[in-house]
Amino acid sequence: MKRVLIIVAFFAGLVGIWQAVCAAGIWSPVLLPEPLTVGRYLWAAILDGSLAESAWVTSKRLLIGYAIGCLLGLPMGLLTARSRWLSDTVGVLALGLQTLPSVCWVPLALLWFGQSEAAMLFVVVMGTLWSVLIAVDNGVRNLPPIYVRAARTMGSQGFHTLRSVILPASLPYVVSGMKQGWAFAWRSLMAAEIYVTILTGYGLGHLLHFGRELNSMDQVIGVMLVIVLIGLLADKVLFSPWERFLHHRWGTAKA
Amino acid sequence: MSVTDELQNIAPAKLIVEGVSKTFSSRNGKVQALDNVSLEVGEGEFVCLVGPSGCGKSTLLNLIAGLEKPDSGRLLANGNPVNGPGRDRMVMFQEHALFPWLDVTGNVMFSLRLKPGLTEKERQDVAAYYLKLVGLERFAHSNIHELSGGMKQRVALARALAPNPRVLLMDEPFAALDAMTREQLYTDIQRIWAARKKTIIFVTHNVREAVCLGDRVVLFSRNPGRIREQFKVELPRPRDINSVELAAHSTEITRALKSHHVAQEVAE
């Protein structure tokens, strides 16, 4: 209860400061609209459905691309960690591509796939895949060998060892890699949406972009708030349960 | 298969090690961990392997476990050649090697999940039985990191006992524990050995520990790893590590160990 109060007080305080700065009249209301103006925009955008539609378009791209990236990155990371050949080839490639900011994939994606969903998905997958792959690879390499030895004495081998020992044992690495992949994917998708108009659907990035074109700062700030909110929500829904489990089981830190 | 069948004491195995040699290559050249070692362990016998570090006693344990292969010689467990790890020979490691992603019961059930013919309920019952045997029934759903060092080794013992092996291979399992905890475990391990009738091979560098637990103490020397001498320990059980008789026995063995050591130093 006390925690909730503190959180509410903190954010109410922020809005209060915002309101106070507006009231002081230092900047023109065109550049810095009042909280209420932004609220009014958001309310209108909710009512006419534009916000929900954009959020849905963006989330769909993100979730599908992210899922594909994880589904590819997880087994590939397991393989590169277990095979020297793959580590020398795919592993090095992944390391190189991971250093490439994923927004750099946008021009290539546009030329390959056009202004379409496929281009957006491609950018998100590229943002996710390499960091997940490297995190899993790293996790498996840092595994104490005693776990696999102990599992072998208990009759575990082959795929069972991979699924029931190696994968769960590297879970702390896997989760942090997936979180990093998520952050990369989210950033690159936003950049891509602001950067180019995708004909198959308007995402939150486009809404933000239109806000700028129309000089409507209430829309710009409103959409930014929604983007922050979605990021926060994703963290709480997708990663918090895993992190809580890790803290609880491994005893690494207090959640 | 019912839980009662599962928990039945099966005959402990006889182990035969015949002319086994094993060489490792390291940065400083080749190390002969074992040189033509032969050893016979009777059914249900408790044998302690003692020697300086690097004498190959742990290597021998790993060979019997099937985690490594000998360069020459052969190993038989209950008449069958050892070709790899098997649930008839379970290992307890110096580091507890428990899985942090599973709770206590999950760890004990790991091997049972790989054993066909048991329902989930039966596995739970078997795990509960062994947790009770090691005195940890109250901690069935604790996380591994919440346990003390001694409790972790008890879970490791329950996990090793769970698939009802014929042989228990223990690699300095108490070396990292404090003296009080160790003494309690000496009592417990003797009780459990009597209750579950296993053949046990116990590696240690602590002579007193070996005399307290073993029917027989096998002395190793290193470079190359060979069996030097063997001692039968015929003290009544359960034995108390602090008893005067036990101390006398261990003094005698320590003296032998030292004389080999000195002889070796001179030779080198």
XYZ file of C-alpha atoms in Angstrom:
523
model
C 0.000 0.000 0.000
C 2.789 2.360 0.974
C 4.634 1.469 -2.227
C 1.585 2.306 -4.337
C 1.251 5.648 -2.564
C 4.865 6.519 -3.242
C 4.544 5.593 -6.910
C 1.345 7.607 -7.335
C 2.826 10.589 -5.486
C 5.962 10.497 -7.634
C 4.136 10.562 -10.956
C 1.554 13.063 -9.747
C 4.506 15.234 -8.711
C 5.994 14.979 -12.218
C 2.718 16.019 -13.817
C 2.487 18.837 -11.256
C 5.937 20.143 -12.217
C 4.951 19.908 -15.888
C 1.787 21.899 -15.206
C 3.742 24.475 -13.210
C 6.284 24.967 -16.016
C 3.425 25.467 -18.491
C 1.714 27.936 -16.168
C 4.954 29.935 -15.863
C 4.582 30.642 -19.601
C 8.290 30.350 -20.460
C 7.627 28.358 -23.604
C 4.835 28.767 -26.079
C 1.964 26.265 -25.538
C 2.598 25.108 -29.116
C 5.965 23.761 -28.025
C 4.964 22.641 -24.565
C 1.270 21.836 -24.240
C -0.350 21.442 -20.847
C -0.873 17.952 -19.429
C -4.585 18.387 -19.894
C -4.180 19.156 -23.630
C -2.164 15.964 -24.073
C -4.793 14.113 -22.053
C -7.498 15.485 -24.301
C -5.618 14.327 -27.406
C -5.167 10.856 -25.925
C -8.845 10.660 -25.000
C -9.875 11.687 -28.515
C -7.418 9.226 -30.059
C -8.814 6.463 -27.909
C -12.367 7.371 -28.877
C -11.741 7.519 -32.626
C -9.778 4.277 -32.435
C -6.595 5.604 -34.073
C -4.493 4.972 -30.995
C -5.711 1.428 -30.479
C -5.208 0.612 -34.136
C -1.663 1.990 -34.232
C -0.761 0.285 -30.982
C -2.129 -2.971 -32.348
C -0.218 -2.651 -35.641
C 3.026 -1.894 -33.813
C 2.583 -4.601 -31.171
C 1.779 -7.185 -33.799
C 4.963 -6.406 -35.740
C 6.979 -6.422 -32.573
C 5.584 -9.614 -31.064
C 5.711 -11.655 -34.255
C 9.196 -10.440 -35.165
C 10.418 -10.936 -31.641
C 8.990 -14.445 -31.441
C 10.670 -15.395 -34.717
C 13.957 -13.886 -33.527
C 13.842 -15.847 -30.259
C 12.775 -19.076 -31.933
C 15.749 -18.820 -34.282
C 18.239 -17.391 -31.795
C 17.670 -19.904 -29.001
C 18.528 -23.115 -30.882
C 21.239 -21.361 -32.887
C 22.898 -20.165 -29.671
C 22.751 -23.695 -28.248
C 24.364 -25.035 -31.407
C 27.132 -22.441 -31.709
C 28.083 -23.069 -28.083
C 28.329 -26.818 -28.645
C 30.097 -26.927 -31.995
C 33.392 -25.339 -32.787
C 32.581 -25.203 -36.507
C 29.392 -23.268 -35.969
C 31.019 -21.052 -33.386
C 33.801 -20.116 -35.826
C 31.311 -19.348 -38.587
C 27.820 -18.427 -37.394
C 29.150 -17.281 -34.021
C 31.542 -14.770 -35.550
C 28.855 -13.575 -37.952
C 26.447 -13.043 -35.048
C 29.041 -11.144 -33.073
C 29.648 -8.845 -36.027
C 26.010 -8.276 -36.836
C 25.145 -7.637 -33.209
C 27.381 -4.589 -33.218
C 25.399 -3.213 -36.168
C 22.647 -0.938 -34.808
C 19.519 -2.690 -35.984
C 18.060 0.482 -37.511
C 20.820 0.127 -40.117
C 18.821 -2.791 -41.500
C 15.977 -0.474 -42.488
C 17.298 0.712 -45.883
C 18.138 -2.848 -46.876
C 14.771 -4.142 -45.694
C 12.924 -1.466 -47.659
C 14.767 -2.251 -50.874
C 14.273 -5.968 -50.432
C 10.720 -6.093 -49.188
C 9.271 -2.686 -50.113
C 7.186 -0.584 -47.763
C 5.513 -3.663 -46.282
C 5.008 -5.715 -43.150
C 7.781 -8.026 -44.261
C 10.279 -5.172 -44.104
C 9.215 -4.310 -40.540
C 9.350 -7.925 -39.451
C 12.780 -8.292 -40.963
C 14.101 -5.322 -39.007
C 12.636 -6.632 -35.745
C 13.994 -10.137 -36.329
C 17.463 -8.751 -37.040
C 17.273 -6.683 -33.863
C 16.310 -9.725 -31.762
C 18.096 -12.655 -33.297
C 21.772 -11.823 -32.800
C 21.615 -10.664 -29.229
C 19.520 -13.677 -28.205
C 21.916 -15.992 -30.043
C 24.959 -14.491 -28.363
C 23.375 -14.493 -24.909
C 22.410 -18.161 -25.170
C 25.829 -19.077 -26.566
C 27.467 -17.205 -23.719
C 25.202 -18.813 -21.126
C 25.940 -22.322 -22.323
C 29.686 -21.673 -22.419
C 29.663 -20.443 -18.836
C 27.904 -23.540 -17.611
C 29.757 -25.397 -14.839
C 30.631 -28.762 -16.481
C 29.675 -30.554 -13.262
C 25.954 -30.164 -14.111
C 26.256 -32.187 -17.291
C 28.469 -34.774 -15.572
C 25.995 -35.158 -12.736
C 23.123 -35.443 -15.220
C 24.988 -38.136 -17.168
C 25.375 -40.283 -14.060
C 21.606 -40.057 -13.629
C 21.003 -41.365 -17.128
C 20.477 -38.097 -18.976
C 21.950 -37.820 -22.455
C 21.578 -36.142 -25.830
C 18.458 -34.076 -26.291
C 17.312 -34.642 -22.714
C 20.526 -33.088 -21.397
C 20.074 -30.139 -23.732
C 16.469 -29.540 -22.717
C 16.576 -30.434 -19.029
C 20.062 -29.368 -18.010
C 21.847 -27.046 -20.409
C 18.882 -24.831 -21.232
C 17.578 -24.304 -17.671
C 21.112 -23.944 -16.315
C 21.787 -21.072 -18.693
C 18.399 -19.469 -18.007
C 19.815 -16.363 -16.300
C 21.812 -15.601 -19.441
C 18.951 -16.502 -21.743
C 16.513 -14.177 -19.988
C 18.901 -11.236 -19.977
C 19.666 -11.866 -23.650
C 15.971 -11.985 -24.498
C 15.471 -8.759 -22.635
C 18.269 -7.109 -24.545
C 16.841 -8.472 -27.795
C 13.478 -7.007 -26.876
C 15.014 -3.589 -26.287
C 16.824 -3.684 -29.625
C 13.723 -4.831 -31.474
C 11.540 -2.139 -29.908
C 14.011 0.639 -30.707
C 14.619 -0.459 -34.263
C 10.913 -0.829 -34.985
C 10.174 2.665 -33.685
C 13.000 4.118 -35.758
C 11.766 2.307 -38.850
C 8.183 3.447 -38.354
C 9.188 7.081 -37.917
C 11.644 6.873 -40.789
C 9.399 5.421 -43.502
C 5.735 5.156 -44.225
C 4.688 1.572 -44.346
C 1.708 1.157 -46.614
C 0.260 -1.872 -44.881
C -0.571 -0.150 -41.595
C 0.148 2.862 -39.466
C 2.000 2.102 -36.258
C 2.757 4.271 -33.257
C 5.898 5.560 -34.976
C 3.776 6.912 -37.799
C 1.406 8.545 -35.390
C 4.400 10.252 -33.830
C 5.678 11.266 -37.236
C 2.301 12.725 -38.266
C 2.261 14.662 -35.009
C 5.465 16.350 -36.062
C 4.182 17.047 -39.599
C 1.054 18.650 -38.200
C 3.027 20.602 -35.608
C 0.731 19.105 -32.998
C 2.869 18.704 -29.909
C 0.033 17.203 -27.872
C 0.021 14.261 -30.274
C 3.830 13.914 -30.184
C 3.967 13.856 -26.403
C 0.831 11.745 -26.131
C 2.217 9.048 -28.421
C 5.556 9.122 -26.636
C 3.739 8.458 -23.374
C 1.962 5.493 -24.946
C 5.271 4.112 -26.241
C 6.778 4.363 -22.763
C 3.712 2.696 -21.302
C 3.892 -0.217 -23.730
C 7.598 -0.667 -22.973
C 6.872 -0.707 -19.255
C 3.995 -3.113 -19.679
C 6.077 -5.492 -21.794
C 8.757 -5.508 -19.142
C 6.246 -6.311 -16.408
C 4.313 -8.918 -18.365
C 7.052 -10.612 -20.385
C 10.133 -10.449 -18.201
C 9.214 -9.781 -14.594
C 7.784 -13.267 -13.988
C 10.988 -14.846 -15.303
C 13.200 -12.552 -13.330
C 11.208 -13.191 -10.178
C 11.569 -16.916 -10.751
C 15.327 -16.552 -11.249
C 15.752 -14.492 -8.092
C 13.624 -16.918 -6.126
C 15.326 -20.099 -7.311
C 18.907 -18.978 -7.796
C 18.816 -16.572 -4.867
C 20.781 -14.026 -6.887
C 19.063 -10.910 -5.537
C 15.928 -9.881 -3.749
C 13.112 -9.149 -6.166
C 6.017 -50.924 -10.561
C 4.947 -49.904 -7.087
C 6.758 -47.734 -4.610
C 7.457 -50.704 -2.358
C 9.156 -52.519 -5.226
C 11.067 -49.404 -6.064
C 12.323 -48.980 -2.523
C 13.298 -52.613 -2.032
C 16.936 -53.153 -1.230
C 18.442 -54.735 -4.304
C 21.641 -56.704 -4.037
C 24.648 -54.411 -3.830
C 27.108 -54.940 -6.643
C 30.540 -56.434 -6.671
C 33.112 -54.309 -8.414
C 36.211 -55.535 -10.186
C 38.977 -53.270 -11.414
C 41.585 -55.155 -13.422
C 44.930 -53.717 -14.498
C 43.504 -50.277 -15.214
C 45.773 -47.493 -16.484
C 44.870 -43.946 -17.361
C 47.084 -41.124 -18.621
C 46.149 -37.480 -18.995
C 48.027 -34.990 -21.110
C 48.397 -31.615 -19.471
C 50.477 -28.537 -20.184
C 53.391 -30.026 -18.239
C 53.394 -33.195 -20.297
C 51.774 -36.508 -19.557
C 50.508 -37.454 -16.130
C 49.966 -41.084 -15.369
C 46.942 -40.865 -13.082
C 46.596 -44.630 -12.733
C 49.194 -47.273 -13.445
C 48.027 -50.858 -13.646
C 45.613 -50.627 -10.732
C 43.626 -53.658 -9.670
C 41.020 -53.652 -6.948
C 38.167 -55.875 -5.942
C 35.289 -54.562 -3.895
C 32.885 -57.029 -2.339
C 29.113 -56.784 -2.305
C 28.007 -54.182 0.196
C 31.548 -53.330 1.160
C 32.477 -49.795 2.224
C 35.905 -49.004 0.765
C 37.769 -45.758 1.308
C 40.440 -44.620 -1.136
C 43.062 -42.439 0.518
C 46.109 -40.690 -0.868
C 47.735 -37.380 -1.667
C 46.120 -35.157 -4.272
C 46.924 -36.245 -7.793
C 47.212 -39.934 -6.884
C 44.399 -40.936 -9.204
C 41.806 -41.861 -6.603
C 39.212 -39.540 -8.111
C 40.126 -40.765 -11.582
C 39.416 -44.322 -10.488
C 36.031 -43.173 -9.187
C 35.222 -41.485 -12.500
C 36.220 -44.633 -14.378
C 33.906 -46.775 -12.254
C 31.169 -44.179 -12.750
C 31.713 -44.528 -16.485
C 32.367 -40.798 -16.908
C 35.800 -41.596 -18.314
C 37.315 -44.536 -20.152
C 40.500 -46.342 -19.134
C 43.454 -46.505 -21.552
C 43.857 -50.177 -20.716
C 42.483 -52.746 -18.311
C 38.858 -53.422 -17.562
C 36.153 -52.601 -15.081
C 33.271 -54.857 -14.137
C 30.231 -53.904 -12.108
C 28.339 -56.981 -11.020
C 29.932 -58.954 -13.835
C 29.015 -56.433 -16.553
C 31.677 -54.312 -18.211
C 31.379 -50.598 -17.476
C 30.696 -48.851 -20.783
C 29.354 -45.538 -19.590
C 27.392 -43.948 -16.786
C 24.477 -45.899 -15.376
C 21.932 -45.490 -12.627
C 23.289 -48.620 -10.943
C 26.374 -46.549 -10.031
C 25.529 -43.136 -8.669
C 28.046 -40.435 -7.857
C 28.182 -37.840 -5.117
C 30.578 -35.044 -5.996
C 32.679 -32.800 -3.784
C 30.767 -29.783 -5.027
C 27.165 -30.721 -4.385
C 26.345 -30.339 -8.133
C 22.674 -29.800 -7.331
C 20.613 -28.052 -10.002
C 19.724 -24.511 -8.912
C 16.720 -24.318 -11.261
C 14.948 -27.122 -9.386
C 13.805 -27.218 -5.785
C 14.952 -29.938 -3.376
C 12.322 -32.472 -4.456
C 12.914 -31.617 -8.115
C 16.581 -32.443 -7.690
C 15.887 -35.772 -6.018
C 13.341 -36.626 -8.694
C 15.623 -35.785 -11.632
C 16.878 -39.337 -12.053
C 13.472 -40.824 -11.235
C 11.939 -38.890 -14.132
C 14.373 -40.734 -16.405
C 13.437 -44.077 -14.944
C 10.634 -45.731 -16.864
C 7.662 -47.452 -15.271
C 6.931 -45.027 -12.463
C 3.974 -42.684 -12.181
C 4.508 -39.100 -11.055
C 2.888 -39.902 -7.708
C 5.230 -42.837 -7.169
C 8.223 -40.648 -7.978
C 7.047 -38.115 -5.436
C 6.707 -40.858 -2.821
C 10.156 -42.237 -3.554
C 11.688 -38.756 -3.341
C 9.872 -38.118 -0.058
C 11.200 -41.411 1.333
C 14.825 -40.493 0.613
C 14.436 -36.938 1.856
C 13.160 -38.390 5.114
C 16.077 -40.806 5.203
C 18.545 -37.906 5.066
C 16.453 -35.907 7.512
C 15.302 -33.165 5.177
C 11.588 -33.916 4.790
C 10.769 -30.419 6.058
C 12.809 -28.866 3.263
C 11.200 -30.729 0.368
C 10.232 -27.531 -1.415
C 13.129 -25.307 -0.426
C 15.395 -23.774 -3.003
C 18.968 -24.991 -3.135
C 20.473 -21.597 -2.278
C 18.490 -21.533 0.953
C 20.256 -24.614 2.327
C 23.472 -24.800 4.331
C 26.494 -26.669 2.972
C 25.713 -29.779 5.001
C 22.077 -29.773 3.933
C 23.099 -29.449 0.298
C 25.258 -32.566 0.610
C 22.324 -34.377 2.234
C 20.162 -33.492 -0.761
C 22.971 -34.664 -3.042
C 23.018 -37.943 -1.093
C 19.238 -38.328 -1.409
C 19.521 -37.610 -5.124
C 22.249 -40.240 -5.507
C 20.212 -42.803 -3.559
C 16.926 -42.090 -5.365
C 17.333 -44.360 -8.415
C 18.241 -47.172 -5.995
C 21.778 -47.756 -7.280
C 23.817 -50.775 -6.326
C 26.959 -48.740 -5.950
C 27.475 -45.339 -4.420
C 30.592 -43.471 -5.484
C 31.510 -40.581 -3.208
C 34.229 -38.139 -4.206
C 35.337 -36.227 -1.099
C 31.747 -35.282 -0.408
C 32.392 -33.762 3.007
C 35.692 -32.000 2.299
C 34.172 -28.516 2.108
C 32.096 -28.812 5.287
C 32.856 -27.678 8.819
C 33.891 -30.261 11.436
C 30.603 -30.362 13.367
C 28.518 -30.894 10.248
C 30.942 -33.562 9.057
C 30.726 -35.535 12.286
C 26.943 -35.590 12.089
C 27.188 -36.813 8.509
C 29.566 -39.655 9.513
C 26.868 -40.950 11.830
C 24.177 -40.531 9.193
C 26.102 -42.096 6.351
C 26.797 -45.207 8.487
C 23.109 -45.442 9.378
C 22.039 -45.037 5.751
C 24.633 -47.532 4.535
C 23.274 -50.072 7.019
C 19.673 -49.323 5.984
C 20.144 -49.234 2.212
C 22.930 -51.851 1.839
C 25.009 -50.259 -0.890
C 28.500 -50.931 -2.079
C 30.283 -47.679 -1.348
C 33.549 -46.324 -2.665
C 34.526 -43.225 -0.782
C 37.423 -41.014 -1.842
C 39.059 -38.834 0.788
C 42.422 -37.466 1.841
C 41.387 -37.580 5.476
C 42.681 -40.824 7.013
C 40.552 -40.517 10.108
C 37.428 -40.102 8.035
C 38.407 -43.196 6.064
C 38.918 -45.266 9.209
C 35.632 -44.051 10.634
C 33.636 -45.091 7.580
C 35.451 -47.867 5.732
C 35.549 -51.626 6.058
C 38.783 -51.252 4.200
C 41.169 -48.373 3.575
C 43.117 -48.419 0.307
C 46.239 -46.286 0.242
C 47.280 -44.682 -3.047
C 50.567 -43.109 -4.033
C 51.059 -40.740 -6.908
C 53.293 -40.347 -9.939
C 52.216 -42.794 -11.150
C 48.976 -43.506 -9.288
C 49.249 -46.923 -7.699
C 47.771 -48.821 -4.797
C 50.424 -48.975 -2.060
C 48.853 -50.769 0.800
C 45.468 -51.829 2.134
C 44.156 -51.938 5.677
C 41.152 -53.797 6.996
C 39.264 -51.843 9.639
C 37.430 -54.191 11.967
C 36.128 -51.777 14.555
C 32.505 -52.257 15.668
C 29.837 -49.994 14.138
C 28.533 -47.410 14.427
C 31.922 -45.813 14.848
C 32.664 -42.558 16.561
C 35.307 -40.440 14.841
C 36.518 -39.249 18.257
C 37.083 -42.681 19.820
C 40.565 -43.595 21.031
C 40.628 -46.927 19.196
C 39.789 -45.232 15.933
C 42.519 -42.686 16.516
C 45.056 -45.502 17.069
C 44.073 -47.124 13.786
C 44.296 -43.907 11.853
C 47.701 -43.104 13.357
C 48.993 -46.409 12.044
C 47.675 -45.731 8.562
C 48.899 -42.145 8.570
C 52.368 -43.445 9.419
C 52.257 -45.771 6.422
C 51.045 -42.956 4.213
C 53.871 -40.714 5.343
C 56.540 -43.353 4.848
C 55.399 -43.895 1.249
C 55.397 -40.186 0.780
C 58.919 -39.754 2.136
C 60.203 -42.716 0.129
C 58.723 -41.171 -2.955
C 60.214 -37.740 -2.288
C 63.643 -39.304 -1.860
C 63.211 -41.303 -5.057
C 62.196 -38.187 -6.956
